Short mmCIF file of C-alpha atoms in Angstrom, two decimals:
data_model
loop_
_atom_site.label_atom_id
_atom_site.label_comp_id
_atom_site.label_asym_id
_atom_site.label_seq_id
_atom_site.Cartn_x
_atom_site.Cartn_y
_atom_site.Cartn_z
CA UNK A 162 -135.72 23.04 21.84
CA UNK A 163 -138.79 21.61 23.13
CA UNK A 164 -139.82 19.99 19.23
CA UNK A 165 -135.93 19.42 18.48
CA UNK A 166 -136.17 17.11 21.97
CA UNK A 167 -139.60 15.70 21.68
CA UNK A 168 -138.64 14.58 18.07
CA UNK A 169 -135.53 12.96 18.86
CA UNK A 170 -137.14 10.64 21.38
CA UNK A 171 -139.94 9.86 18.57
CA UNK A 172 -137.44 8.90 16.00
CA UNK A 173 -135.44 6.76 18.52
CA UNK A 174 -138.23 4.65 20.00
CA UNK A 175 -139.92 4.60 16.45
CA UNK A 176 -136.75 3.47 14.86
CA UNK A 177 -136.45 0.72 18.23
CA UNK A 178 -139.95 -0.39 17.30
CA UNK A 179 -139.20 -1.23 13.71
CA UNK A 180 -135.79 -3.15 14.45
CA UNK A 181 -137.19 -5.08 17.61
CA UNK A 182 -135.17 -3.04 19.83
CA UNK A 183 -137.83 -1.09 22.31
CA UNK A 184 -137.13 -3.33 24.51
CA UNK A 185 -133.77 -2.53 25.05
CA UNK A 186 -134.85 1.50 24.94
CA UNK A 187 -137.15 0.56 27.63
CA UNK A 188 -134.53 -0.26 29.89
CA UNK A 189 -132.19 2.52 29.03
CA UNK A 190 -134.57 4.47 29.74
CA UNK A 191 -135.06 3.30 32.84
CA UNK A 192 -131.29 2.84 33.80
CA UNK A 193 -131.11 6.87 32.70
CA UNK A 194 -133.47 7.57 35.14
CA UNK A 195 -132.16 5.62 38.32
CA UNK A 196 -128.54 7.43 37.13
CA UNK A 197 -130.72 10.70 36.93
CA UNK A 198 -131.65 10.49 40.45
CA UNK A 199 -128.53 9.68 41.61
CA UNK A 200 -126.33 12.51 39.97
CA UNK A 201 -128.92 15.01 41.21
CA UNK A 202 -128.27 14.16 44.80
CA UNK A 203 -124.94 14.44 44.85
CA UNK A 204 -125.02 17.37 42.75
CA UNK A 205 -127.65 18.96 45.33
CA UNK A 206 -125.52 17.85 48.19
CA UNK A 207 -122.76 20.61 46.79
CA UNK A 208 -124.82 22.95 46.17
CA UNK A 209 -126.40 23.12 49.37
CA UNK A 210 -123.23 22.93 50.95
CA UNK A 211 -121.78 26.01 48.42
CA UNK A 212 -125.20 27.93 48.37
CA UNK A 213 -125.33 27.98 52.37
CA UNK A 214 -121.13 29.09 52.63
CA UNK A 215 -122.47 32.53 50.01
CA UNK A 216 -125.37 33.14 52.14
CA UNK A 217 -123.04 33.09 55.31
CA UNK A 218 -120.53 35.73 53.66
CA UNK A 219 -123.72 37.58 52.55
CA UNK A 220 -125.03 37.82 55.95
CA UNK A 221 -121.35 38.69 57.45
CA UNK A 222 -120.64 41.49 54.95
CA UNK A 223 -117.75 39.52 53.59
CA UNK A 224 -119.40 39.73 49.75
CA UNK A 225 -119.84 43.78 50.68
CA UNK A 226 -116.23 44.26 51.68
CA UNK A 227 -115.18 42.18 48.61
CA UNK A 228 -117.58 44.38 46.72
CA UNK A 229 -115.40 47.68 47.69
CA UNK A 230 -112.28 46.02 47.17
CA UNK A 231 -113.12 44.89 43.82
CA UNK A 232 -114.19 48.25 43.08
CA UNK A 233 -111.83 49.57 40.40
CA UNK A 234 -112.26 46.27 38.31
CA UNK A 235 -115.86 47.06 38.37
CA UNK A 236 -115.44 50.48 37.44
CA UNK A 237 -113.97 49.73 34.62
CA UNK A 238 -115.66 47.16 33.52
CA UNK A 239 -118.90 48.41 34.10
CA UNK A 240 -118.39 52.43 34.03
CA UNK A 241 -121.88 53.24 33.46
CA UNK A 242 -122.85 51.66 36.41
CA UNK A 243 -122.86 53.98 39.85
CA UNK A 244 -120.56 53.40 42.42
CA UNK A 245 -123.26 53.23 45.09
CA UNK A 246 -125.95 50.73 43.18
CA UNK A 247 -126.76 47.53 44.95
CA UNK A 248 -126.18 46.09 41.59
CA UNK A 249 -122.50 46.08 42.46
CA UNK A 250 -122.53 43.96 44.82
CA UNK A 251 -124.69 41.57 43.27
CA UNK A 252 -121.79 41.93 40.65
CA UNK A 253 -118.98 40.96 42.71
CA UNK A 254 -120.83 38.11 44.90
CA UNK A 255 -121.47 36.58 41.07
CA UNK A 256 -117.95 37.02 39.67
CA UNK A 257 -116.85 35.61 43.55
CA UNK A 258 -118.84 32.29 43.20
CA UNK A 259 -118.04 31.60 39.40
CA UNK A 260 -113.93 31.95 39.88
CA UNK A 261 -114.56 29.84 42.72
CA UNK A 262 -116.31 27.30 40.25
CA UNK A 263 -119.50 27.73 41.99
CA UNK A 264 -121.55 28.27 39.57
CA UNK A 265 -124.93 27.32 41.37
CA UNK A 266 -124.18 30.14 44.13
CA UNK A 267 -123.63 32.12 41.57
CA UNK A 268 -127.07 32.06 40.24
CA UNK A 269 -129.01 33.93 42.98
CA UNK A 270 -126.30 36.65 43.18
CA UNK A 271 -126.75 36.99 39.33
CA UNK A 272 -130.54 37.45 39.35
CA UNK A 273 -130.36 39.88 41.35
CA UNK A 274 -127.32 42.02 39.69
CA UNK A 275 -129.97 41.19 36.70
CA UNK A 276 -132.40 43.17 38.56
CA UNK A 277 -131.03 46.29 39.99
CA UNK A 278 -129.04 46.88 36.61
CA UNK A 279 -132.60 47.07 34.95
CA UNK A 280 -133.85 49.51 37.56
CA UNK A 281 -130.95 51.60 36.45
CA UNK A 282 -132.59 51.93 33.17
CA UNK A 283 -135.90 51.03 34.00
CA UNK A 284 -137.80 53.28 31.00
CA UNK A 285 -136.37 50.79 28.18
CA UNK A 286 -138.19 47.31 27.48
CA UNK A 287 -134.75 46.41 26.37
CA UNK A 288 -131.36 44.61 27.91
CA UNK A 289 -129.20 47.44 28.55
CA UNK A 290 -125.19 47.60 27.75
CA UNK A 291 -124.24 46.98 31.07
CA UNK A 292 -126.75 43.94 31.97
CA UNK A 293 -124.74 42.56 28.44
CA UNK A 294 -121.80 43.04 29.24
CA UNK A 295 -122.39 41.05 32.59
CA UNK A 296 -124.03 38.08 30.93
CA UNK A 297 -120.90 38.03 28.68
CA UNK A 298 -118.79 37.57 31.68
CA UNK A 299 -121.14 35.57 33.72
CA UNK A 300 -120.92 33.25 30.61
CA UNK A 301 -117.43 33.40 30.39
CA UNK A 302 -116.34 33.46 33.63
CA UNK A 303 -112.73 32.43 34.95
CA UNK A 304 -112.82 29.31 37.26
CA UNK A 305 -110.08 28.44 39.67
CA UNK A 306 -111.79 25.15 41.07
CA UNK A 307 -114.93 24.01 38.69
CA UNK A 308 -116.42 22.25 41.67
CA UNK A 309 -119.34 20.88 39.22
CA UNK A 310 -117.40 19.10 36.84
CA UNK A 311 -114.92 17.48 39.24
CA UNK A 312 -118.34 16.26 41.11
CA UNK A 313 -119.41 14.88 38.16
CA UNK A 314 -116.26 13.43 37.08
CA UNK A 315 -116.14 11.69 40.91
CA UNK A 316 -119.82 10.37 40.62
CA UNK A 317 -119.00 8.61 36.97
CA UNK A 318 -115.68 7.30 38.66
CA UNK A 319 -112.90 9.36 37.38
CA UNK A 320 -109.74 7.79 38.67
CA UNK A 321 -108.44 11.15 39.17
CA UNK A 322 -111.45 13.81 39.31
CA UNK A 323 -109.28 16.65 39.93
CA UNK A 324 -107.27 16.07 36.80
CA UNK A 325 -109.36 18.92 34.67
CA UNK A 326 -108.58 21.90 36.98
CA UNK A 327 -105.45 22.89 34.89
CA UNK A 328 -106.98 22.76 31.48
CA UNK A 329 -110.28 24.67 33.12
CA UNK A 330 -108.12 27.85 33.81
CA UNK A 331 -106.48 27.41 30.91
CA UNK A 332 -109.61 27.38 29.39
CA UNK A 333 -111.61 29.46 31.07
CA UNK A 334 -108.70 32.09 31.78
CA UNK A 335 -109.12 32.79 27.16
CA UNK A 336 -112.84 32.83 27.23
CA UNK A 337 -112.99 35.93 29.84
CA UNK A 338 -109.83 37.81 28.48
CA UNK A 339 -112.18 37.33 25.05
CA UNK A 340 -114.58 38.55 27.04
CA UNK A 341 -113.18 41.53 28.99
CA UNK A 342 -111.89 42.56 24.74
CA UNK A 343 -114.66 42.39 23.34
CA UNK A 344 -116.94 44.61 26.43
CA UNK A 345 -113.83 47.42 26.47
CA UNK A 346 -113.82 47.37 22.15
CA UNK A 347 -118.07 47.79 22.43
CA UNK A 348 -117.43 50.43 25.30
CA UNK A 349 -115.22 52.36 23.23
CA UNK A 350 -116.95 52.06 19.76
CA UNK A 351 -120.35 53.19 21.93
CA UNK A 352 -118.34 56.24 23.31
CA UNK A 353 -117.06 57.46 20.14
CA UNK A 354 -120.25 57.21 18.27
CA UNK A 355 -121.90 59.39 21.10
CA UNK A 356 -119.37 61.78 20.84
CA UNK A 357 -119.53 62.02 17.13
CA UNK A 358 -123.68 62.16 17.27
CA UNK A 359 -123.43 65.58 19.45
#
């Protein structure tokens, strides 16, 4: 990605130099960067804000009680996983923040379901079936309210910001049904080839 970048921005101020244009690059670029700035402070203004309300409900055992109560969806989504591994929780604070759109809160809880799902396996230098089936998810994950895109919508002036909430579940509500499939199909295919191997 690096080279496809890097050589993009070659071509384009190469190609500006030999129409009398780099000029006018200079400036975008500079415009770009002002806009840069901008977006990332009001995009770290949410996500402080977002990041401090998980770490709150971490600290209060509301993520742990949502943990239990989500229980039997994790079960069966993730049945090789032990109903007393840390990695649970990490699970359900993850799947918590993403419906919620808040994907940035999300992060940290992910990283660490990441973590303690390895330790579970911890002889193999490989990705194991459950920590794949929860980056499918992750990736996939259903979102009520996508609190990112309606900031960014507001910061480039949307008139109405809120406007792409219906088409996100929409959206979103395919990609982890897809999702949830596709994990159950592997699960079963991986259950009947260990059956048929003994």
């Amino acid at each position: 990605m690096n080279y496809l970048w890097g050589g993009m921005m070659v071509v384009g101020v190469v190609y500006a130099a030999l129409t009398g244009n780099l000029g006018a690059v200079t400036d975008q670029a500079l415009a770009s960067a002002k806009e840069a700035v901008s977006l990332c402070i009001t995009m770290a203004s949410a996500m402080a804000f977002w990041v401090g309300i998980m770490r709150i409900a971490e600290r209060e055992g509301m993520v742990e009680r949502i943990a239990q109560r989500m229980g039997p969806v994790l079960t069966f989504l993730f049945p090789s996983v032990p109903r007393e591994s840390e990695a649970r929780t990490h699970i359900a604070a993850n799947m918590v923040a993403n419906i919620l759109g808040l994907g940035w809160a999300a992060t940290p809880a992910g990283l660490m379901a990441m973590k303690e799902l390895k330790q579970l396996d911890a002889r193999s230098g490989r990705a194991t079936d459950a920590m794949c089936d929860f980056l499918i998810l992750n990736i996939s994950s259903l979102q009520l309210i996508p609190v990112s895109i309606i900031a960014y919508r507001s910061e480039y002036g949307s008139v109405s910001p809120t406007a792409i909430v219906g088409p996100a579940i929409l959206a979103t509500l395919a990609s982890t049904l897809a999702a949830v499939v596709f994990i159950k199909l592997r699960q079963i295919l991986d259950g009947k080839r260990a059956g048929a191997k003994r």
